JSON list of C-alpha atoms in Angstrom, two decimals:
[
{"chain": "A", "resi": 1, "resn": "MET", "atom": "CA", "xyz": [56.02, 90.34, 88.30]},
{"chain": "A", "resi": 2, "resn": "THR", "atom": "CA", "xyz": [58.51, 92.07, 85.84]},
{"chain": "A", "resi": 3, "resn": "SER", "atom": "CA", "xyz": [56.25, 94.01, 83.40]},
{"chain": "A", "resi": 4, "resn": "ILE", "atom": "CA", "xyz": [56.88, 95.83, 80.02]},
{"chain": "A", "resi": 5, "resn": "ASP", "atom": "CA", "xyz": [55.21, 97.44, 77.15]},
{"chain": "A", "resi": 6, "resn": "LEU", "atom": "CA", "xyz": [55.64, 96.39, 73.40]},
{"chain": "A", "resi": 7, "resn": "ASN", "atom": "CA", "xyz": [55.06, 99.43, 71.35]},
{"chain": "A", "resi": 8, "resn": "ALA", "atom": "CA", "xyz": [55.32, 99.77, 67.74]},
{"chain": "A", "resi": 9, "resn": "ASP", "atom": "CA", "xyz": [54.96, 102.19, 65.02]},
{"chain": "A", "resi": 10, "resn": "LEU", "atom": "CA", "xyz": [52.26, 101.94, 62.58]},
{"chain": "A", "resi": 11, "resn": "GLY", "atom": "CA", "xyz": [49.78, 103.56, 60.53]},
{"chain": "A", "resi": 12, "resn": "GLU", "atom": "CA", "xyz": [52.76, 104.39, 58.57]},
{"chain": "A", "resi": 13, "resn": "GLY", "atom": "CA", "xyz": [52.02, 104.25, 55.04]},
{"chain": "A", "resi": 14, "resn": "PHE", "atom": "CA", "xyz": [50.85, 107.45, 52.23]},
{"chain": "A", "resi": 15, "resn": "GLY", "atom": "CA", "xyz": [47.90, 106.85, 50.52]},
{"chain": "A", "resi": 16, "resn": "ARG", "atom": "CA", "xyz": [47.73, 103.27, 48.24]},
{"chain": "A", "resi": 17, "resn": "TRP", "atom": "CA", "xyz": [51.25, 102.19, 49.97]},
{"chain": "A", "resi": 18, "resn": "ARG", "atom": "CA", "xyz": [51.52, 100.62, 52.96]},
{"chain": "A", "resi": 19, "resn": "LEU", "atom": "CA", "xyz": [55.07, 100.17, 54.95]},
{"chain": "A", "resi": 20, "resn": "THR", "atom": "CA", "xyz": [53.71, 98.49, 58.10]},
{"chain": "A", "resi": 21, "resn": "ASP", "atom": "CA", "xyz": [51.35, 95.21, 58.50]},
{"chain": "A", "resi": 22, "resn": "ASP", "atom": "CA", "xyz": [49.03, 97.55, 61.28]},
{"chain": "A", "resi": 23, "resn": "GLU", "atom": "CA", "xyz": [46.44, 94.11, 61.91]},
{"chain": "A", "resi": 24, "resn": "ARG", "atom": "CA", "xyz": [49.09, 91.96, 62.12]},
{"chain": "A", "resi": 25, "resn": "LEU", "atom": "CA", "xyz": [50.84, 93.93, 64.40]},
{"chain": "A", "resi": 26, "resn": "LEU", "atom": "CA", "xyz": [48.15, 94.94, 66.05]},
{"chain": "A", "resi": 27, "resn": "SER", "atom": "CA", "xyz": [47.62, 91.70, 67.88]},
{"chain": "A", "resi": 28, "resn": "VAL", "atom": "CA", "xyz": [51.45, 91.53, 68.71]},
{"chain": "A", "resi": 29, "resn": "VAL", "atom": "CA", "xyz": [52.17, 94.66, 70.92]},
{"chain": "A", "resi": 30, "resn": "THR", "atom": "CA", "xyz": [50.16, 97.18, 73.33]},
{"chain": "A", "resi": 31, "resn": "SER", "atom": "CA", "xyz": [51.02, 100.22, 72.30]},
{"chain": "A", "resi": 32, "resn": "ALA", "atom": "CA", "xyz": [50.04, 101.39, 69.10]},
{"chain": "A", "resi": 33, "resn": "ASN", "atom": "CA", "xyz": [52.73, 104.68, 68.27]},
{"chain": "A", "resi": 34, "resn": "VAL", "atom": "CA", "xyz": [50.23, 106.06, 65.09]},
{"chain": "A", "resi": 35, "resn": "ALA", "atom": "CA", "xyz": [51.89, 107.76, 62.55]},
{"chain": "A", "resi": 36, "resn": "CYS", "atom": "CA", "xyz": [50.22, 111.52, 62.10]},
{"chain": "A", "resi": 37, "resn": "GLY", "atom": "CA", "xyz": [50.47, 112.37, 58.73]},
{"chain": "A", "resi": 38, "resn": "PHE", "atom": "CA", "xyz": [53.72, 114.05, 59.30]},
{"chain": "A", "resi": 39, "resn": "HIS", "atom": "CA", "xyz": [56.68, 111.62, 58.35]},
{"chain": "A", "resi": 40, "resn": "ALA", "atom": "CA", "xyz": [53.80, 108.98, 56.53]},
{"chain": "A", "resi": 41, "resn": "GLY", "atom": "CA", "xyz": [49.90, 108.17, 57.35]},
{"chain": "A", "resi": 42, "resn": "ASP", "atom": "CA", "xyz": [47.44, 110.05, 56.22]},
{"chain": "A", "resi": 43, "resn": "ALA", "atom": "CA", "xyz": [43.73, 110.34, 57.52]},
{"chain": "A", "resi": 44, "resn": "ALA", "atom": "CA", "xyz": [41.90, 107.24, 56.45]},
{"chain": "A", "resi": 45, "resn": "THR", "atom": "CA", "xyz": [45.19, 105.40, 57.48]},
{"chain": "A", "resi": 46, "resn": "MET", "atom": "CA", "xyz": [44.75, 107.28, 60.98]},
{"chain": "A", "resi": 47, "resn": "ARG", "atom": "CA", "xyz": [41.20, 106.24, 61.20]},
{"chain": "A", "resi": 48, "resn": "ARG", "atom": "CA", "xyz": [41.75, 102.42, 60.23]},
{"chain": "A", "resi": 49, "resn": "VAL", "atom": "CA", "xyz": [44.55, 101.65, 62.60]},
{"chain": "A", "resi": 50, "resn": "CYS", "atom": "CA", "xyz": [43.23, 103.62, 65.64]},
{"chain": "A", "resi": 51, "resn": "GLU", "atom": "CA", "xyz": [39.79, 101.34, 64.76]},
{"chain": "A", "resi": 52, "resn": "LEU", "atom": "CA", "xyz": [41.78, 98.22, 64.75]},
{"chain": "A", "resi": 53, "resn": "ALA", "atom": "CA", "xyz": [44.27, 99.16, 67.52]},
{"chain": "A", "resi": 54, "resn": "ALA", "atom": "CA", "xyz": [40.58, 100.00, 70.18]},
{"chain": "A", "resi": 55, "resn": "GLU", "atom": "CA", "xyz": [38.98, 96.43, 68.29]},
{"chain": "A", "resi": 56, "resn": "ARG", "atom": "CA", "xyz": [42.37, 95.09, 70.25]},
{"chain": "A", "resi": 57, "resn": "GLY", "atom": "CA", "xyz": [42.44, 97.18, 73.27]},
{"chain": "A", "resi": 58, "resn": "VAL", "atom": "CA", "xyz": [45.61, 97.97, 72.24]},
{"chain": "A", "resi": 59, "resn": "THR", "atom": "CA", "xyz": [46.11, 101.85, 73.67]},
{"chain": "A", "resi": 60, "resn": "ILE", "atom": "CA", "xyz": [46.88, 104.74, 70.77]},
{"chain": "A", "resi": 61, "resn": "GLY", "atom": "CA", "xyz": [49.87, 106.82, 71.04]},
{"chain": "A", "resi": 62, "resn": "ALA", "atom": "CA", "xyz": [50.50, 110.07, 69.27]},
{"chain": "A", "resi": 63, "resn": "GLN", "atom": "CA", "xyz": [53.76, 109.02, 67.08]},
{"chain": "A", "resi": 64, "resn": "VAL", "atom": "CA", "xyz": [54.91, 113.53, 66.17]},
{"chain": "A", "resi": 65, "resn": "SER", "atom": "CA", "xyz": [57.50, 114.06, 63.55]},
{"chain": "A", "resi": 66, "resn": "TYR", "atom": "CA", "xyz": [59.57, 117.38, 61.44]},
{"chain": "A", "resi": 67, "resn": "ARG", "atom": "CA", "xyz": [56.92, 117.98, 58.49]},
{"chain": "A", "resi": 68, "resn": "ASP", "atom": "CA", "xyz": [59.39, 115.45, 56.25]},
{"chain": "A", "resi": 69, "resn": "LEU", "atom": "CA", "xyz": [57.52, 113.40, 53.88]},
{"chain": "A", "resi": 70, "resn": "ALA", "atom": "CA", "xyz": [60.17, 112.78, 51.39]},
{"chain": "A", "resi": 71, "resn": "GLY", "atom": "CA", "xyz": [62.20, 112.05, 54.06]},
{"chain": "A", "resi": 72, "resn": "PHE", "atom": "CA", "xyz": [59.93, 109.75, 55.99]},
{"chain": "A", "resi": 73, "resn": "GLY", "atom": "CA", "xyz": [61.26, 112.21, 59.24]},
{"chain": "A", "resi": 74, "resn": "ARG", "atom": "CA", "xyz": [64.50, 110.92, 59.38]},
{"chain": "A", "resi": 75, "resn": "ARG", "atom": "CA", "xyz": [66.71, 113.60, 58.12]},
{"chain": "A", "resi": 76, "resn": "ALA", "atom": "CA", "xyz": [67.65, 116.45, 60.61]},
{"chain": "A", "resi": 77, "resn": "MET", "atom": "CA", "xyz": [65.09, 119.90, 60.10]},
{"chain": "A", "resi": 78, "resn": "ASP", "atom": "CA", "xyz": [65.67, 123.19, 62.09]},
{"chain": "A", "resi": 79, "resn": "VAL", "atom": "CA", "xyz": [61.90, 124.36, 63.02]},
{"chain": "A", "resi": 80, "resn": "PRO", "atom": "CA", "xyz": [61.42, 126.91, 65.25]},
{"chain": "A", "resi": 81, "resn": "PRO", "atom": "CA", "xyz": [60.25, 126.24, 68.18]},
{"chain": "A", "resi": 82, "resn": "ALA", "atom": "CA", "xyz": [56.61, 127.77, 68.31]},
{"chain": "A", "resi": 83, "resn": "GLU", "atom": "CA", "xyz": [56.20, 126.80, 64.82]},
{"chain": "A", "resi": 84, "resn": "LEU", "atom": "CA", "xyz": [57.59, 123.06, 65.97]},
{"chain": "A", "resi": 85, "resn": "ALA", "atom": "CA", "xyz": [55.34, 123.29, 69.12]},
{"chain": "A", "resi": 86, "resn": "ALA", "atom": "CA", "xyz": [52.14, 124.27, 67.32]},
{"chain": "A", "resi": 87, "resn": "GLU", "atom": "CA", "xyz": [52.78, 121.22, 64.45]},
{"chain": "A", "resi": 88, "resn": "VAL", "atom": "CA", "xyz": [53.72, 118.49, 67.92]},
{"chain": "A", "resi": 89, "resn": "ALA", "atom": "CA", "xyz": [50.06, 119.86, 68.79]},
{"chain": "A", "resi": 90, "resn": "TYR", "atom": "CA", "xyz": [48.20, 120.22, 65.66]},
{"chain": "A", "resi": 91, "resn": "GLN", "atom": "CA", "xyz": [49.47, 116.28, 64.60]},
{"chain": "A", "resi": 92, "resn": "ILE", "atom": "CA", "xyz": [48.31, 114.93, 68.55]},
{"chain": "A", "resi": 93, "resn": "GLY", "atom": "CA", "xyz": [44.74, 116.33, 67.64]},
{"chain": "A", "resi": 94, "resn": "ALA", "atom": "CA", "xyz": [44.21, 115.04, 64.34]},
{"chain": "A", "resi": 95, "resn": "LEU", "atom": "CA", "xyz": [44.92, 111.73, 65.85]},
{"chain": "A", "resi": 96, "resn": "GLU", "atom": "CA", "xyz": [42.34, 112.33, 68.39]},
{"chain": "A", "resi": 97, "resn": "VAL", "atom": "CA", "xyz": [39.79, 112.69, 66.45]},
{"chain": "A", "resi": 98, "resn": "PHE", "atom": "CA", "xyz": [39.81, 109.43, 64.72]},
{"chain": "A", "resi": 99, "resn": "ALA", "atom": "CA", "xyz": [40.88, 107.74, 68.13]},
{"chain": "A", "resi": 100, "resn": "ARG", "atom": "CA", "xyz": [37.71, 109.11, 69.94]},
{"chain": "A", "resi": 101, "resn": "ALA", "atom": "CA", "xyz": [35.61, 108.10, 66.93]},
{"chain": "A", "resi": 102, "resn": "ALA", "atom": "CA", "xyz": [36.66, 104.84, 67.64]},
{"chain": "A", "resi": 103, "resn": "GLY", "atom": "CA", "xyz": [35.89, 104.91, 70.90]},
{"chain": "A", "resi": 104, "resn": "ALA", "atom": "CA", "xyz": [39.39, 105.59, 72.39]},
{"chain": "A", "resi": 105, "resn": "ARG", "atom": "CA", "xyz": [41.84, 108.69, 73.08]},
{"chain": "A", "resi": 106, "resn": "VAL", "atom": "CA", "xyz": [45.58, 109.46, 72.13]},
{"chain": "A", "resi": 107, "resn": "ALA", "atom": "CA", "xyz": [47.37, 107.88, 75.16]},
{"chain": "A", "resi": 108, "resn": "TYR", "atom": "CA", "xyz": [50.89, 108.90, 74.79]},
{"chain": "A", "resi": 109, "resn": "VAL", "atom": "CA", "xyz": [52.71, 111.08, 72.34]},
{"chain": "A", "resi": 110, "resn": "LYS", "atom": "CA", "xyz": [56.22, 109.67, 71.21]},
{"chain": "A", "resi": 111, "resn": "PRO", "atom": "CA", "xyz": [58.78, 111.52, 68.96]},
{"chain": "A", "resi": 112, "resn": "HIS", "atom": "CA", "xyz": [59.70, 110.42, 65.53]},
{"chain": "A", "resi": 113, "resn": "GLY", "atom": "CA", "xyz": [62.94, 109.73, 63.90]},
{"chain": "A", "resi": 114, "resn": "ALA", "atom": "CA", "xyz": [65.38, 112.76, 63.52]},
{"chain": "A", "resi": 115, "resn": "LEU", "atom": "CA", "xyz": [62.78, 114.30, 65.95]},
{"chain": "A", "resi": 116, "resn": "TYR", "atom": "CA", "xyz": [63.25, 111.90, 68.66]},
{"chain": "A", "resi": 117, "resn": "ASN", "atom": "CA", "xyz": [67.07, 111.87, 68.45]},
{"chain": "A", "resi": 118, "resn": "ARG", "atom": "CA", "xyz": [67.29, 115.69, 68.47]},
{"chain": "A", "resi": 119, "resn": "VAL", "atom": "CA", "xyz": [65.15, 115.98, 71.30]},
{"chain": "A", "resi": 120, "resn": "VAL", "atom": "CA", "xyz": [68.09, 113.27, 73.22]},
{"chain": "A", "resi": 121, "resn": "HIS", "atom": "CA", "xyz": [70.29, 116.48, 73.59]},
{"chain": "A", "resi": 122, "resn": "ASP", "atom": "CA", "xyz": [68.48, 120.21, 72.30]},
{"chain": "A", "resi": 123, "resn": "PRO", "atom": "CA", "xyz": [66.61, 121.08, 75.60]},
{"chain": "A", "resi": 124, "resn": "GLU", "atom": "CA", "xyz": [65.25, 124.32, 72.87]},
{"chain": "A", "resi": 125, "resn": "GLN", "atom": "CA", "xyz": [63.79, 121.33, 70.49]},
{"chain": "A", "resi": 126, "resn": "ALA", "atom": "CA", "xyz": [62.88, 119.34, 73.36]},
{"chain": "A", "resi": 127, "resn": "GLY", "atom": "CA", "xyz": [60.86, 121.84, 75.10]},
{"chain": "A", "resi": 128, "resn": "ALA", "atom": "CA", "xyz": [59.20, 122.69, 71.92]},
{"chain": "A", "resi": 129, "resn": "VAL", "atom": "CA", "xyz": [57.80, 119.40, 71.44]},
{"chain": "A", "resi": 130, "resn": "ILE", "atom": "CA", "xyz": [56.85, 119.30, 74.96]},
{"chain": "A", "resi": 131, "resn": "ASP", "atom": "CA", "xyz": [54.79, 123.07, 74.72]},
{"chain": "A", "resi": 132, "resn": "GLY", "atom": "CA", "xyz": [53.35, 121.12, 71.73]},
{"chain": "A", "resi": 133, "resn": "VAL", "atom": "CA", "xyz": [51.74, 117.97, 74.15]},
{"chain": "A", "resi": 134, "resn": "LEU", "atom": "CA", "xyz": [50.59, 120.34, 76.80]},
{"chain": "A", "resi": 135, "resn": "LEU", "atom": "CA", "xyz": [48.78, 122.63, 74.07]},
{"chain": "A", "resi": 136, "resn": "ALA", "atom": "CA", "xyz": [46.98, 119.06, 72.91]},
{"chain": "A", "resi": 137, "resn": "ASP", "atom": "CA", "xyz": [46.64, 117.25, 76.53]},
{"chain": "A", "resi": 138, "resn": "THR", "atom": "CA", "xyz": [48.15, 118.93, 80.66]},
{"chain": "A", "resi": 139, "resn": "SER", "atom": "CA", "xyz": [47.98, 115.13, 80.91]},
{"chain": "A", "resi": 140, "resn": "LEU", "atom": "CA", "xyz": [49.36, 113.10, 78.35]},
{"chain": "A", "resi": 141, "resn": "PRO", "atom": "CA", "xyz": [52.53, 110.28, 78.91]},
{"chain": "A", "resi": 142, "resn": "VAL", "atom": "CA", "xyz": [56.01, 111.00, 77.02]},
{"chain": "A", "resi": 143, "resn": "LEU", "atom": "CA", "xyz": [58.02, 108.27, 75.87]},
{"chain": "A", "resi": 144, "resn": "GLY", "atom": "CA", "xyz": [61.26, 108.88, 75.09]},
{"chain": "A", "resi": 145, "resn": "LEU", "atom": "CA", "xyz": [64.98, 107.25, 76.01]},
{"chain": "A", "resi": 146, "resn": "PRO", "atom": "CA", "xyz": [65.70, 107.46, 78.90]},
{"chain": "A", "resi": 147, "resn": "GLY", "atom": "CA", "xyz": [68.19, 109.93, 80.29]},
{"chain": "A", "resi": 148, "resn": "SER", "atom": "CA", "xyz": [66.73, 112.16, 77.78]},
{"chain": "A", "resi": 149, "resn": "ARG", "atom": "CA", "xyz": [66.11, 116.20, 77.44]},
{"chain": "A", "resi": 150, "resn": "LEU", "atom": "CA", "xyz": [62.65, 115.24, 76.22]},
{"chain": "A", "resi": 151, "resn": "LEU", "atom": "CA", "xyz": [61.93, 113.11, 79.29]},
{"chain": "A", "resi": 152, "resn": "GLU", "atom": "CA", "xyz": [64.14, 115.88, 81.83]},
{"chain": "A", "resi": 153, "resn": "ARG", "atom": "CA", "xyz": [61.32, 118.78, 79.96]},
{"chain": "A", "resi": 154, "resn": "ALA", "atom": "CA", "xyz": [58.89, 116.44, 80.43]},
{"chain": "A", "resi": 155, "resn": "GLN", "atom": "CA", "xyz": [58.69, 115.93, 84.30]},
{"chain": "A", "resi": 156, "resn": "LYS", "atom": "CA", "xyz": [59.05, 119.78, 85.03]},
{"chain": "A", "resi": 157, "resn": "ALA", "atom": "CA", "xyz": [56.38, 120.23, 82.81]},
{"chain": "A", "resi": 158, "resn": "GLY", "atom": "CA", "xyz": [54.45, 117.36, 85.28]},
{"chain": "A", "resi": 159, "resn": "LEU", "atom": "CA", "xyz": [54.22, 115.13, 82.56]},
{"chain": "A", "resi": 160, "resn": "PRO", "atom": "CA", "xyz": [54.27, 111.52, 82.86]},
{"chain": "A", "resi": 161, "resn": "ALA", "atom": "CA", "xyz": [58.05, 111.10, 81.54]},
{"chain": "A", "resi": 162, "resn": "VAL", "atom": "CA", "xyz": [58.44, 106.88, 79.82]},
{"chain": "A", "resi": 163, "resn": "THR", "atom": "CA", "xyz": [60.90, 105.26, 79.37]},
{"chain": "A", "resi": 164, "resn": "GLU", "atom": "CA", "xyz": [61.65, 103.15, 76.18]},
{"chain": "A", "resi": 165, "resn": "ALA", "atom": "CA", "xyz": [64.83, 100.75, 74.93]},
{"chain": "A", "resi": 166, "resn": "PHE", "atom": "CA", "xyz": [65.02, 99.27, 71.24]},
{"chain": "A", "resi": 167, "resn": "ALA", "atom": "CA", "xyz": [65.07, 96.12, 70.90]},
{"chain": "A", "resi": 168, "resn": "ASP", "atom": "CA", "xyz": [66.70, 95.97, 67.91]},
{"chain": "A", "resi": 169, "resn": "ARG", "atom": "CA", "xyz": [69.02, 99.25, 67.40]},
{"chain": "A", "resi": 170, "resn": "ALA", "atom": "CA", "xyz": [72.83, 99.38, 68.56]},
{"chain": "A", "resi": 171, "resn": "TYR", "atom": "CA", "xyz": [73.55, 101.11, 71.87]},
{"chain": "A", "resi": 172, "resn": "THR", "atom": "CA", "xyz": [76.75, 103.83, 72.49]},
{"chain": "A", "resi": 173, "resn": "GLU", "atom": "CA", "xyz": [78.27, 103.48, 75.93]},
{"chain": "A", "resi": 174, "resn": "GLU", "atom": "CA", "xyz": [76.49, 107.30, 76.99]},
{"chain": "A", "resi": 175, "resn": "GLY", "atom": "CA", "xyz": [73.21, 105.64, 76.50]},
{"chain": "A", "resi": 176, "resn": "THR", "atom": "CA", "xyz": [71.86, 106.56, 72.83]},
{"chain": "A", "resi": 177, "resn": "LEU", "atom": "CA", "xyz": [71.13, 105.01, 69.64]},
{"chain": "A", "resi": 178, "resn": "VAL", "atom": "CA", "xyz": [74.04, 104.51, 66.94]},
{"chain": "A", "resi": 179, "resn": "PRO", "atom": "CA", "xyz": [72.78, 107.07, 63.96]},
{"chain": "A", "resi": 180, "resn": "ARG", "atom": "CA", "xyz": [71.27, 104.61, 61.47]},
{"chain": "A", "resi": 181, "resn": "GLY", "atom": "CA", "xyz": [73.86, 105.73, 58.96]},
{"chain": "A", "resi": 182, "resn": "GLN", "atom": "CA", "xyz": [76.51, 103.55, 60.52]},
{"chain": "A", "resi": 183, "resn": "ASP", "atom": "CA", "xyz": [77.18, 99.66, 60.39]},
{"chain": "A", "resi": 184, "resn": "GLY", "atom": "CA", "xyz": [75.71, 97.52, 62.78]},
{"chain": "A", "resi": 185, "resn": "ALA", "atom": "CA", "xyz": [73.08, 100.44, 64.00]},
{"chain": "A", "resi": 186, "resn": "VAL", "atom": "CA", "xyz": [70.36, 98.09, 63.67]},
{"chain": "A", "resi": 187, "resn": "LEU", "atom": "CA", "xyz": [70.22, 94.68, 64.64]},
{"chain": "A", "resi": 188, "resn": "SER", "atom": "CA", "xyz": [69.30, 92.23, 62.12]},
{"chain": "A", "resi": 189, "resn": "ASP", "atom": "CA", "xyz": [69.08, 88.83, 63.73]},
{"chain": "A", "resi": 190, "resn": "PRO", "atom": "CA", "xyz": [65.88, 87.66, 65.12]},
{"chain": "A", "resi": 191, "resn": "ALA", "atom": "CA", "xyz": [67.79, 85.59, 67.56]},
{"chain": "A", "resi": 192, "resn": "ALA", "atom": "CA", "xyz": [69.68, 88.27, 68.93]},
{"chain": "A", "resi": 193, "resn": "VAL", "atom": "CA", "xyz": [66.73, 90.82, 68.82]},
{"chain": "A", "resi": 194, "resn": "VAL", "atom": "CA", "xyz": [64.77, 87.82, 70.67]},
{"chain": "A", "resi": 195, "resn": "GLU", "atom": "CA", "xyz": [67.51, 87.54, 73.71]},
{"chain": "A", "resi": 196, "resn": "ARG", "atom": "CA", "xyz": [68.55, 91.38, 73.76]},
{"chain": "A", "resi": 197, "resn": "SER", "atom": "CA", "xyz": [64.54, 91.92, 75.06]},
{"chain": "A", "resi": 198, "resn": "VAL", "atom": "CA", "xyz": [64.39, 89.59, 77.38]},
{"chain": "A", "resi": 199, "resn": "ASP", "atom": "CA", "xyz": [67.62, 91.05, 78.63]},
{"chain": "A", "resi": 200, "resn": "LEU", "atom": "CA", "xyz": [66.31, 94.63, 79.13]},
{"chain": "A", "resi": 201, "resn": "ALA", "atom": "CA", "xyz": [63.22, 93.27, 80.79]},
{"chain": "A", "resi": 202, "resn": "ARG", "atom": "CA", "xyz": [65.01, 91.36, 83.39]},
{"chain": "A", "resi": 203, "resn": "SER", "atom": "CA", "xyz": [67.58, 92.95, 83.49]},
{"chain": "A", "resi": 204, "resn": "GLY", "atom": "CA", "xyz": [67.66, 96.30, 83.40]},
{"chain": "A", "resi": 205, "resn": "ALA", "atom": "CA", "xyz": [71.10, 96.43, 80.96]},
{"chain": "A", "resi": 206, "resn": "VAL", "atom": "CA", "xyz": [71.83, 96.03, 77.22]},
{"chain": "A", "resi": 207, "resn": "THR", "atom": "CA", "xyz": [75.54, 95.17, 75.42]},
{"chain": "A", "resi": 208, "resn": "THR", "atom": "CA", "xyz": [76.32, 98.22, 73.56]},
{"chain": "A", "resi": 209, "resn": "HIS", "atom": "CA", "xyz": [77.79, 98.44, 70.08]},
{"chain": "A", "resi": 210, "resn": "SER", "atom": "CA", "xyz": [81.86, 98.12, 72.05]},
{"chain": "A", "resi": 211, "resn": "GLY", "atom": "CA", "xyz": [81.12, 95.66, 73.85]},
{"chain": "A", "resi": 212, "resn": "ALA", "atom": "CA", "xyz": [80.03, 97.51, 77.14]},
{"chain": "A", "resi": 213, "resn": "ARG", "atom": "CA", "xyz": [77.31, 96.43, 79.60]},
{"chain": "A", "resi": 214, "resn": "ILE", "atom": "CA", "xyz": [75.27, 100.04, 80.55]},
{"chain": "A", "resi": 215, "resn": "GLU", "atom": "CA", "xyz": [71.92, 100.48, 82.56]},
{"chain": "A", "resi": 216, "resn": "VAL", "atom": "CA", "xyz": [68.78, 101.12, 80.33]},
{"chain": "A", "resi": 217, "resn": "ARG", "atom": "CA", "xyz": [65.66, 100.96, 82.43]},
{"chain": "A", "resi": 218, "resn": "ALA", "atom": "CA", "xyz": [62.45, 100.97, 80.55]},
{"chain": "A", "resi": 219, "resn": "ARG", "atom": "CA", "xyz": [59.03, 100.76, 81.13]},
{"chain": "A", "resi": 220, "resn": "SER", "atom": "CA", "xyz": [58.06, 100.29, 77.09]},
{"chain": "A", "resi": 221, "resn": "LEU", "atom": "CA", "xyz": [60.25, 98.50, 74.11]},
{"chain": "A", "resi": 222, "resn": "CYS", "atom": "CA", "xyz": [59.99, 99.51, 70.95]},
{"chain": "A", "resi": 223, "resn": "LEU", "atom": "CA", "xyz": [59.75, 97.03, 67.80]},
{"chain": "A", "resi": 224, "resn": "HIS", "atom": "CA", "xyz": [60.14, 98.69, 64.37]},
{"chain": "A", "resi": 225, "resn": "GLY", "atom": "CA", "xyz": [57.53, 97.57, 62.05]},
{"chain": "A", "resi": 226, "resn": "ASP", "atom": "CA", "xyz": [58.90, 98.63, 58.82]},
{"chain": "A", "resi": 227, "resn": "THR", "atom": "CA", "xyz": [61.80, 96.04, 58.91]},
{"chain": "A", "resi": 228, "resn": "PRO", "atom": "CA", "xyz": [61.67, 92.07, 57.38]},
{"chain": "A", "resi": 229, "resn": "GLY", "atom": "CA", "xyz": [59.44, 90.25, 58.81]},
{"chain": "A", "resi": 230, "resn": "ALA", "atom": "CA", "xyz": [58.71, 92.63, 61.58]},
{"chain": "A", "resi": 231, "resn": "VAL", "atom": "CA", "xyz": [55.28, 90.28, 62.91]},
{"chain": "A", "resi": 232, "resn": "GLU", "atom": "CA", "xyz": [57.14, 87.16, 63.13]},
{"chain": "A", "resi": 233, "resn": "LEU", "atom": "CA", "xyz": [59.80, 88.32, 64.93]},
{"chain": "A", "resi": 234, "resn": "ALA", "atom": "CA", "xyz": [57.33, 90.70, 67.38]},
{"chain": "A", "resi": 235, "resn": "ARG", "atom": "CA", "xyz": [55.48, 87.13, 67.95]},
{"chain": "A", "resi": 236, "resn": "ARG", "atom": "CA", "xyz": [59.04, 85.61, 68.79]},
{"chain": "A", "resi": 237, "resn": "VAL", "atom": "CA", "xyz": [59.67, 88.31, 71.17]},
{"chain": "A", "resi": 238, "resn": "ARG", "atom": "CA", "xyz": [56.32, 88.23, 72.86]},
{"chain": "A", "resi": 239, "resn": "GLU", "atom": "CA", "xyz": [56.25, 84.97, 73.60]},
{"chain": "A", "resi": 240, "resn": "ARG", "atom": "CA", "xyz": [59.96, 84.36, 75.38]},
{"chain": "A", "resi": 241, "resn": "LEU", "atom": "CA", "xyz": [59.32, 87.28, 76.78]},
{"chain": "A", "resi": 242, "resn": "VAL", "atom": "CA", "xyz": [55.74, 85.91, 78.63]},
{"chain": "A", "resi": 243, "resn": "ALA", "atom": "CA", "xyz": [58.32, 82.02, 78.62]},
{"chain": "A", "resi": 244, "resn": "SER", "atom": "CA", "xyz": [60.46, 83.90, 80.49]},
{"chain": "A", "resi": 245, "resn": "GLY", "atom": "CA", "xyz": [58.00, 84.97, 83.28]},
{"chain": "A", "resi": 246, "resn": "VAL", "atom": "CA", "xyz": [57.60, 88.80, 82.23]},
{"chain": "A", "resi": 247, "resn": "ARG", "atom": "CA", "xyz": [53.83, 90.20, 81.92]},
{"chain": "A", "resi": 248, "resn": "VAL", "atom": "CA", "xyz": [53.47, 91.97, 79.15]},
{"chain": "A", "resi": 249, "resn": "GLU", "atom": "CA", "xyz": [51.29, 94.93, 79.65]},
{"chain": "A", "resi": 250, "resn": "ALA", "atom": "CA", "xyz": [50.67, 98.71, 77.85]},
{"chain": "A", "resi": 251, "resn": "PHE", "atom": "CA", "xyz": [52.03, 100.99, 80.72]},
{"chain": "A", "resi": 252, "resn": "VAL", "atom": "CA", "xyz": [48.69, 103.79, 80.57]}
]
């Protein structure tokens, strides 16, 4: 039976502000990419999300980012490799404290936003992220885009490289994500997102922004938690996957 993991970005609030409906999304997804305080999140939020995830048996992942609270981690930045490696390790370590306190552990790492897109092509920044992961734990899986420099560096370092796809993002013919600033970069039609999810899980392919079909074989499917109606959409995606004969389970 075909199987796939459902991951979502969670803990994306700060202080009194909450962007994601963590509790309800944790009843649907199988892996939680928890913001570690650099693009969103704070100590209390990280602790709460780890406790909720552990209670529900959801795998906890560290979503690491450039230090950019004001820009939600989506602004391009140039960070020296040694500094970036240290900051990645710092974020993983912070989340690990709360994961262990909840009776779980940080089970994988995924970059966020501008860092995620940068390490698709930039070998230096990708290497710095992997160096940071290794500083924190020499066995952590790394979640990223198929064919990215990040996963290439992860494999070379002996870390499990896990591919992911996006149900609600438009793809280029090169297999990368259409930049958010371009029209049509984010799919807004719930029915289209559901159909895309099943297509990715069962066929390992996706229709690009230009209408071409390309191969995108992924072990995990990302559902963005900060979009309107995210919880209901996630439920529809999971229900349709199961109805289509796809087993939904964490990759770790």
